[in-house]
Short mmCIF file of C-alpha atoms in Angstrom, two decimals:
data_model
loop_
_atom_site.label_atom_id
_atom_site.label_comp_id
_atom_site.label_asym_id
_atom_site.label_seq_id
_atom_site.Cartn_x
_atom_site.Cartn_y
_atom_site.Cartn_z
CA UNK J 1 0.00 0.00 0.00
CA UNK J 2 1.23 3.26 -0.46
CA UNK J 3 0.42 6.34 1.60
CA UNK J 4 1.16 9.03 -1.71
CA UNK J 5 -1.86 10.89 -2.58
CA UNK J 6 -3.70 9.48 0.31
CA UNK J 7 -6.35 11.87 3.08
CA UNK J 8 -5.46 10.34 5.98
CA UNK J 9 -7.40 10.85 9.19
CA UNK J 10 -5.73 10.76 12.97
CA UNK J 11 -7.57 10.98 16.06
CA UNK J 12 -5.63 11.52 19.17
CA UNK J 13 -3.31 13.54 17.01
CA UNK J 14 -2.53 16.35 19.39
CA UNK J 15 0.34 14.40 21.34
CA UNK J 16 1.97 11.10 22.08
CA UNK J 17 1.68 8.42 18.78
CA UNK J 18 -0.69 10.74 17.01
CA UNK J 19 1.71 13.77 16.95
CA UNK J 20 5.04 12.13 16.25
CA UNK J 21 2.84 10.37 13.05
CA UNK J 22 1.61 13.23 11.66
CA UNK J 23 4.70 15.06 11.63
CA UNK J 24 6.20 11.95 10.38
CA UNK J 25 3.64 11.84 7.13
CA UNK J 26 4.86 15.25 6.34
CA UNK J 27 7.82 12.87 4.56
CA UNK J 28 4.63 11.79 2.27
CA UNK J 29 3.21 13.71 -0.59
CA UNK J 30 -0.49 13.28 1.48
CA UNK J 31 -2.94 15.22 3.01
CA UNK J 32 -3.57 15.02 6.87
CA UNK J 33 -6.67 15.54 8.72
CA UNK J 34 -5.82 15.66 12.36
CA UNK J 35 -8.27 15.18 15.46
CA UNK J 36 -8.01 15.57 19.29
CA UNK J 37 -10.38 17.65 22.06
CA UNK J 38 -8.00 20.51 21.76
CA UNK J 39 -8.23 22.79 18.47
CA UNK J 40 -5.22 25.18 19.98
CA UNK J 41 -3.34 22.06 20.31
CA UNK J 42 -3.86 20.63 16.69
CA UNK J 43 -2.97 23.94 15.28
CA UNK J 44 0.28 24.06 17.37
CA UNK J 45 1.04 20.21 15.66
CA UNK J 46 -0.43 21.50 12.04
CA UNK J 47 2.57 24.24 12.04
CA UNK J 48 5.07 21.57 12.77
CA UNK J 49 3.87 20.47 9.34
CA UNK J 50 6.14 20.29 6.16
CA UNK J 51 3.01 21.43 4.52
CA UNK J 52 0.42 23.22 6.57
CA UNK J 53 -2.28 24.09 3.68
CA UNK J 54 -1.86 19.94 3.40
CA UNK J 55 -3.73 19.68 7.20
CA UNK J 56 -7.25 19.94 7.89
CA UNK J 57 -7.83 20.58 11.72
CA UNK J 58 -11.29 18.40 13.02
CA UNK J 59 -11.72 18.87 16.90
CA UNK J 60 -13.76 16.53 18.46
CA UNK J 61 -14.75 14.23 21.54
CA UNK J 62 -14.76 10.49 21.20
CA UNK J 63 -16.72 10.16 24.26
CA UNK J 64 -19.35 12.09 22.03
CA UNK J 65 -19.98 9.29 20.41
CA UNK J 66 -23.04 10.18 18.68
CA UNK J 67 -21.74 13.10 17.04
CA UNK J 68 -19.40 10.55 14.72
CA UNK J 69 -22.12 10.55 11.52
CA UNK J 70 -21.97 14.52 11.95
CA UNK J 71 -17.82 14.14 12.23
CA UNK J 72 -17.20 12.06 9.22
CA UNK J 73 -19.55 14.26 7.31
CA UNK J 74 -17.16 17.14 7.59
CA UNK J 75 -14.22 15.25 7.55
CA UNK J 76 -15.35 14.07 3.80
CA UNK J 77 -15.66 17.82 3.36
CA UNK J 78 -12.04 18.69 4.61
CA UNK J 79 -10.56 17.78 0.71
CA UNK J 80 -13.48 15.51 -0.86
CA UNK J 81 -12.41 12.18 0.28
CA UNK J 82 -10.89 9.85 3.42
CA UNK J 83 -8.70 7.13 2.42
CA UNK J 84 -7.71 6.18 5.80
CA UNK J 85 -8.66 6.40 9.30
CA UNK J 86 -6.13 6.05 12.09
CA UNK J 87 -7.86 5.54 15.09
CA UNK J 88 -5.11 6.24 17.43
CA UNK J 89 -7.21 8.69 20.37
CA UNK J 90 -7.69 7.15 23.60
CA UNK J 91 -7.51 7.00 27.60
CA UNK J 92 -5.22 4.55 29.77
CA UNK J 93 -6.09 3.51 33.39
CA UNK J 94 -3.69 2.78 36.30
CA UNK J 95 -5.98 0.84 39.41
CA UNK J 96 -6.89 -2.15 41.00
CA UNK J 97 -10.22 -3.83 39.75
CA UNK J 98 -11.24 -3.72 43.71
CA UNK J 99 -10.66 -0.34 43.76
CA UNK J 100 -12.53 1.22 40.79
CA UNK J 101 -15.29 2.98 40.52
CA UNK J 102 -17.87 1.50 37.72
CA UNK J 103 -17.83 4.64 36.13
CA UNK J 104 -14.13 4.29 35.22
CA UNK J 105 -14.35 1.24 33.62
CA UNK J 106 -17.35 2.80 31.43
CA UNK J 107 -15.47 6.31 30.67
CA UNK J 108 -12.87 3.89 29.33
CA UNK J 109 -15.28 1.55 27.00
CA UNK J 110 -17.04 4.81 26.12
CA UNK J 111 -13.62 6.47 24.54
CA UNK J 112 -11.40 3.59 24.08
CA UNK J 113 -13.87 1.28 22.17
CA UNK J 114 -17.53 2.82 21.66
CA UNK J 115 -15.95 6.28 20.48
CA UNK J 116 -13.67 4.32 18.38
CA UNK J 117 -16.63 1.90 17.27
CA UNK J 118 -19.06 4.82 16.43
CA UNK J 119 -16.45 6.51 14.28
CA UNK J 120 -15.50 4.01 12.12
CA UNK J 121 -19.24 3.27 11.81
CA UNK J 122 -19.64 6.93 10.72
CA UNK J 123 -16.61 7.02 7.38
CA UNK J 124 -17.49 3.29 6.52
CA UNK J 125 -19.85 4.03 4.05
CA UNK J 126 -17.93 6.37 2.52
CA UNK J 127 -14.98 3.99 2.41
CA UNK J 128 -17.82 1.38 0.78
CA UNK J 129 -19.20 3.52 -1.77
CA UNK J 130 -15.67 3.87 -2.71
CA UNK J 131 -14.80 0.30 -3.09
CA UNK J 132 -11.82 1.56 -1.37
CA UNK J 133 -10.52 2.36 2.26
CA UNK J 134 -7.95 1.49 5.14
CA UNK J 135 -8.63 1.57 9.36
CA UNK J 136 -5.48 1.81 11.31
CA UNK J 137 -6.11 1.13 14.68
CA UNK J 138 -3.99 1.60 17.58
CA UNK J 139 -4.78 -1.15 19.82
CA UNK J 140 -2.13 -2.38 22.65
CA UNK J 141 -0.46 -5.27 23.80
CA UNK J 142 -2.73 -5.28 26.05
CA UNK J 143 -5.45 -6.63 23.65
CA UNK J 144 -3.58 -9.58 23.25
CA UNK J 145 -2.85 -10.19 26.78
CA UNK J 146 -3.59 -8.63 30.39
CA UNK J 147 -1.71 -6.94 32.59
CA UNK J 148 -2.45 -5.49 36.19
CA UNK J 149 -3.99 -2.32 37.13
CA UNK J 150 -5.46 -2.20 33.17
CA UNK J 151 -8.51 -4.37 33.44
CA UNK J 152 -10.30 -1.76 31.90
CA UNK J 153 -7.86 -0.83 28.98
CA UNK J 154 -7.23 -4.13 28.57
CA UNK J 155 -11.17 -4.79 28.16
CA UNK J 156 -11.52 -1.95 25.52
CA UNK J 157 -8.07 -3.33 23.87
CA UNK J 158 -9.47 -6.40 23.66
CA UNK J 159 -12.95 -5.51 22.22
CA UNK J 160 -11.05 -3.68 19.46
CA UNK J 161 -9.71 -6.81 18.13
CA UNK J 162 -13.09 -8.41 17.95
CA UNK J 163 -14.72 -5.62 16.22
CA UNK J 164 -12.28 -5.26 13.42
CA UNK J 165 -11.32 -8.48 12.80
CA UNK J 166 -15.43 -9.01 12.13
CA UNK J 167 -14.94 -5.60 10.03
CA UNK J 168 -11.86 -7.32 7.79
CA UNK J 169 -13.86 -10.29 7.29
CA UNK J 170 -17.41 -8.56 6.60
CA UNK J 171 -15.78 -5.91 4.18
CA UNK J 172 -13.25 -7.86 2.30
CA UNK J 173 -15.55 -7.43 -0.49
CA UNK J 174 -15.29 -4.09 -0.66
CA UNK J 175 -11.52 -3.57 -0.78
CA UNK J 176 -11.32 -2.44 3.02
CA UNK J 177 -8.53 -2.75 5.08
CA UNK J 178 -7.62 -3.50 8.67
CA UNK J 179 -4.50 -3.19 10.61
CA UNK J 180 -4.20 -3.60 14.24
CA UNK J 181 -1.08 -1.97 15.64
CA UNK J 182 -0.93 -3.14 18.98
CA UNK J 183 2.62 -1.38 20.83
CA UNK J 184 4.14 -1.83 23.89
CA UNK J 185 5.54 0.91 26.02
CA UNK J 186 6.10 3.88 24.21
CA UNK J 187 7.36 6.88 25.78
CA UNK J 188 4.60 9.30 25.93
CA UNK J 189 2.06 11.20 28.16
CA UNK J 190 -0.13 8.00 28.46
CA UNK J 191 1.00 7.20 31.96
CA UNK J 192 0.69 10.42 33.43
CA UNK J 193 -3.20 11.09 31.97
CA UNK J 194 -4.15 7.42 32.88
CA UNK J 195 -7.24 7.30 34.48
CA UNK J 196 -7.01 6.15 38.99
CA UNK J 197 -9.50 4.22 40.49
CA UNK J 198 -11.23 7.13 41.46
CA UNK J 199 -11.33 8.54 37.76
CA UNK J 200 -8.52 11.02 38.20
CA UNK J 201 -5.72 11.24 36.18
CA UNK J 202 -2.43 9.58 37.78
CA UNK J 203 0.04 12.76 36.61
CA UNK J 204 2.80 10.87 37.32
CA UNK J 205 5.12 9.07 34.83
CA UNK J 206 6.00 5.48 35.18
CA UNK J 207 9.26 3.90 34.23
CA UNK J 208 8.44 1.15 32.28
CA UNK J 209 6.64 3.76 29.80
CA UNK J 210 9.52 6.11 30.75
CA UNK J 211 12.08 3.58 29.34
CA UNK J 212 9.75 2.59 26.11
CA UNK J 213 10.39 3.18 22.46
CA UNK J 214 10.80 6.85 20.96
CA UNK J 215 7.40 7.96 19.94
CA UNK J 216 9.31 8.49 16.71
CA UNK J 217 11.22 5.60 16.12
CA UNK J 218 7.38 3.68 16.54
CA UNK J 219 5.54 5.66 14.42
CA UNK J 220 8.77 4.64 11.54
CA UNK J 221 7.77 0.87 12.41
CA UNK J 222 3.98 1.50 12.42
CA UNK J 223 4.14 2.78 9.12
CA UNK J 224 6.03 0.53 7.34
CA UNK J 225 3.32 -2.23 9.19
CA UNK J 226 0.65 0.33 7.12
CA UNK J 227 2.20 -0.43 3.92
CA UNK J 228 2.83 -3.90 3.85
CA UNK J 229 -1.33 -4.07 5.27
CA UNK J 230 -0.26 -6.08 7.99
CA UNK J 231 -3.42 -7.73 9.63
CA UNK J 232 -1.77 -7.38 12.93
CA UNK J 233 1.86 -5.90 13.63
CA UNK J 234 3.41 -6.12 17.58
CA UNK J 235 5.68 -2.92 18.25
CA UNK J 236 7.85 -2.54 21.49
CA UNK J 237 10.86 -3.67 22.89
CA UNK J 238 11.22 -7.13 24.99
CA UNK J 239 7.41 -6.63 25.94
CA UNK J 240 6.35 -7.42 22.40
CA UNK J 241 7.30 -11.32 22.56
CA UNK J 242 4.34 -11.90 24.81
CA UNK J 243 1.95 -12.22 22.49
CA UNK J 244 3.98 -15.32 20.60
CA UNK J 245 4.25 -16.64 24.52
CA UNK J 246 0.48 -15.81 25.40
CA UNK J 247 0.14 -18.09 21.79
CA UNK J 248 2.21 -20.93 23.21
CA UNK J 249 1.32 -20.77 27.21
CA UNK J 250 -1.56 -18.28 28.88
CA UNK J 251 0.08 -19.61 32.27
CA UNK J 252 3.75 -18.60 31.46
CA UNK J 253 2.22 -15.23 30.14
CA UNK J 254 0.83 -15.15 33.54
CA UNK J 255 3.53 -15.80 35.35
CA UNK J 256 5.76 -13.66 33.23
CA UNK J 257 4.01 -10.70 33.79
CA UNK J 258 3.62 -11.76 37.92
CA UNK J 259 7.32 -11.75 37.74
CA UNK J 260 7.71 -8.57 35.86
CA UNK J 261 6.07 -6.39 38.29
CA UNK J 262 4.50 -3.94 36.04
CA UNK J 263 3.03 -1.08 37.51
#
């Protein structure tokens, strides 16, 4: 697949995976519609741009999730056409199961998967109509196995993987893609806005993200995952073999990630 000449849609674009990508597409001759709550923030990233008049800026909520039909609508409008969707926006969480409050675990199946969900619901017929079309979607490790103090992400992760996979088969017809980039720990602000038991955000870093992959030197391997069409691709550093040993063992897997002491 190649990424010339393509619209290609980010949410969560205003920081973390989303920012370092869209500044990395500026390397493309494409045309960038970026996404986030924050419009002053999405400008900041469009100026960062090789080529700003190439970047349409689309604020929006994926909690909102009935707003998406609305969203796509002027997304379509931004330069005619969406050839891909990146759904990369998204909330972490940082708590024990005993510990957290029901309304946590639905802020984070509201934004992680229903947001997600609605929006790809919303551009799909376009991307039908168009016997043509591509979803990126930034999944986690996490949806392949579990991890402690995640139940939550790792529930919405999960979900993800069922939903698409369904999509790939369903719309194979139609020339639509999937690919599931699922990374370890990257080095961004995802720790520190996690979501605590009590539904406030953690602030702190932690040092397994800390000590992750460059937010650029992912986005390099994500894309190159893109353009082969990978169904699934498994970014990160040692944390990334799990999902071959979750394949051959769920109890090692569990008693790997006992041992690791991830926090």
């Amino acid at each position: 697949m190649t990424l010339n000449n393509k619209v290609i849609w980010i949410t969560g674009a205003s920081s973390g995976i989303g920012k370092s990508l869209a500044i990395e597409l500026s390397n493309y001759p494409c045309q960038l519609i970026l996404s986030a709550r924050r419009k002053e923030v999405l400008e900041e990233v469009k100026k960062q741009y090789k080529h700003p008049e190439n970047v349409a800026v689309l604020p929006f909520d994926l909690a909102d999730y009935k707003a998406m039909p609305q969203i796509a609508n002027e997304a379509v409008k931004c330069f005619g056409v969406v050839d891909m969707l990146i759904n990369n926006g998204g909330i972490s969480q940082r708590s024990p199961i005993i510990e957290t409050a029901i309304e946590v675990d639905k802020k984070l199946i509201d934004i992680d998967y229903l947001g997600t969900v609605a929006l790809t619901k919303a551009i799909l017929p376009h991307f039908v109509s168009n016997q043509s079309g591509c979803f990126v979607v930034v999944s986690s490790l996490m949806g392949k196995f579990s991890s402690p103090l995640r139940s939550a992400y790792c529930a919405a992760k999960h979900a993800l993987h069922g939903f698409f996979d369904a999509l790939r088969l369903e719309h194979h017809k139609d020339n639509i893609k999937v690919t599931l980039i699922c990374p370890g720990f990257v080095n961004t602000n995802v720790a520190r806005n996690a979501l605590t038991a009590d539904g406030s955000q953690q602030i702190i870093q932690d040092k397994m993200t800390e000590n992750g992959l460059n937010p650029d030197i992912f986005v390099k391997k994500m894309i190159k995952a893109i353009k082969k069409e990978k169904f699934e691709a498994y970014i990160g550093k040692f944390e990334a073999f799990g999902v071959y040993v979750q394949r051959l063992s769920p109890r090692l897997i569990h008693w790997l990630v006992l041992r690791s002491k991830v926090k």
